[in-house]
Short mmCIF file of C-alpha atoms in Angstrom, two decimals:
data_model
loop_
_atom_site.label_atom_id
_atom_site.label_comp_id
_atom_site.label_asym_id
_atom_site.label_seq_id
_atom_site.Cartn_x
_atom_site.Cartn_y
_atom_site.Cartn_z
CA MET D 1 -10.71 4.57 8.44
CA VAL D 2 -7.94 4.57 5.85
CA ARG D 3 -8.99 3.59 2.34
CA GLU D 4 -6.50 1.06 0.96
CA ASP D 5 -7.97 0.62 -2.51
CA ILE D 6 -7.13 4.00 -4.04
CA ILE D 7 -6.04 3.13 -7.58
CA SER D 8 -8.68 3.00 -10.30
CA LEU D 9 -8.03 -0.03 -12.54
CA ASN D 10 -9.80 -0.37 -15.89
CA ILE D 11 -9.03 -3.34 -18.15
CA LEU D 12 -10.53 -3.24 -21.64
CA SER D 13 -10.33 -5.61 -24.59
CA PRO D 14 -11.30 -4.71 -28.15
CA GLU D 15 -14.61 -6.52 -27.52
CA LYS D 16 -15.68 -5.31 -24.05
CA THR D 17 -14.81 -3.94 -20.64
CA ILE D 18 -13.19 -6.74 -18.64
CA LEU D 19 -12.78 -5.05 -15.26
CA GLN D 20 -13.47 -1.72 -13.55
CA THR D 21 -12.47 -1.69 -9.87
CA MET D 22 -10.49 0.06 -7.18
CA VAL D 23 -7.25 -1.64 -6.11
CA SER D 24 -4.40 -1.10 -3.67
CA GLN D 25 -1.78 -2.44 -6.10
CA VAL D 26 -1.48 -3.98 -9.54
CA GLU D 27 1.38 -5.88 -11.21
CA PHE D 28 1.97 -6.07 -14.96
CA PRO D 29 3.95 -8.24 -17.42
CA GLY D 30 5.78 -5.31 -19.04
CA SER D 31 7.78 -5.84 -22.22
CA LYS D 32 10.95 -4.88 -20.25
CA GLY D 33 9.98 -7.01 -17.21
CA ARG D 34 7.29 -7.21 -14.53
CA PHE D 35 6.48 -4.04 -12.60
CA THR D 36 4.13 -3.04 -9.78
CA VAL D 37 1.98 0.07 -9.51
CA LEU D 38 1.19 1.52 -6.09
CA LYS D 39 -0.49 4.77 -4.98
CA GLY D 40 1.32 7.80 -6.37
CA HIS D 41 3.12 5.96 -9.20
CA ALA D 42 4.75 8.27 -11.76
CA PRO D 43 2.92 8.71 -15.08
CA LEU D 44 3.87 5.91 -17.49
CA ILE D 45 2.85 4.25 -20.73
CA SER D 46 4.15 0.72 -21.33
CA SER D 47 3.61 -2.17 -23.70
CA LEU D 48 2.62 -5.48 -22.14
CA THR D 49 3.59 -9.01 -23.12
CA GLU D 50 1.81 -12.31 -22.63
CA GLY D 51 1.35 -13.00 -18.95
CA VAL D 52 -0.80 -12.20 -15.94
CA ILE D 53 -2.05 -8.88 -14.58
CA SER D 54 -2.28 -9.41 -10.80
CA TYR D 55 -4.08 -7.02 -8.47
CA VAL D 56 -5.30 -6.65 -4.88
CA SER D 57 -8.85 -5.37 -4.37
CA ASN D 58 -10.55 -5.25 -0.96
CA GLY D 59 -7.66 -7.29 0.43
CA GLN D 60 -8.25 -10.10 -2.08
CA LYS D 61 -5.75 -11.11 -4.77
CA ALA D 62 -7.03 -11.70 -8.30
CA SER D 63 -5.63 -11.82 -11.83
CA VAL D 64 -6.39 -11.58 -15.55
CA SER D 65 -4.36 -13.44 -18.20
CA ILE D 66 -3.47 -11.46 -21.32
CA LYS D 67 -1.78 -12.08 -24.68
CA SER D 68 -0.50 -8.51 -25.17
CA GLY D 69 -1.51 -4.91 -24.70
CA PHE D 70 -0.69 -1.46 -23.37
CA VAL D 71 -1.08 0.27 -20.01
CA GLU D 72 -1.30 3.97 -19.15
CA ILE D 73 -0.76 5.14 -15.57
CA ASN D 74 -1.63 8.70 -14.55
CA ALA D 75 -2.78 10.22 -11.22
CA ASN D 76 -3.75 6.89 -9.59
CA GLU D 77 -5.72 5.86 -12.66
CA VAL D 78 -4.57 2.78 -14.55
CA SER D 79 -6.05 2.02 -17.97
CA VAL D 80 -5.23 -1.19 -19.81
CA CYS D 81 -6.11 -2.17 -23.36
CA ALA D 82 -5.28 -5.83 -23.90
CA GLN D 83 -6.06 -8.99 -25.79
CA ILE D 84 -7.41 -11.39 -23.19
CA LYS D 85 -6.02 -14.92 -23.09
CA LYS D 86 -8.79 -17.51 -23.28
#
């Protein structure tokens, strides 16, 4: 069986951990435009603008709305620090 969800996604706010899960892809509202992260993505640090972080986990689409933040991508690990939109 091939494991689809191979990217570790961690979304943190200054107050708490919002999400820790494995995903097959994740899409961000980057300050230079939206971008998608798939398995094997090159290392990257980017600022994020107000918008939606969308991801696919276990074949299900889900999302988190943010005001702003930063994302670091390295070796199939994605870490986000963001202000969550309420």
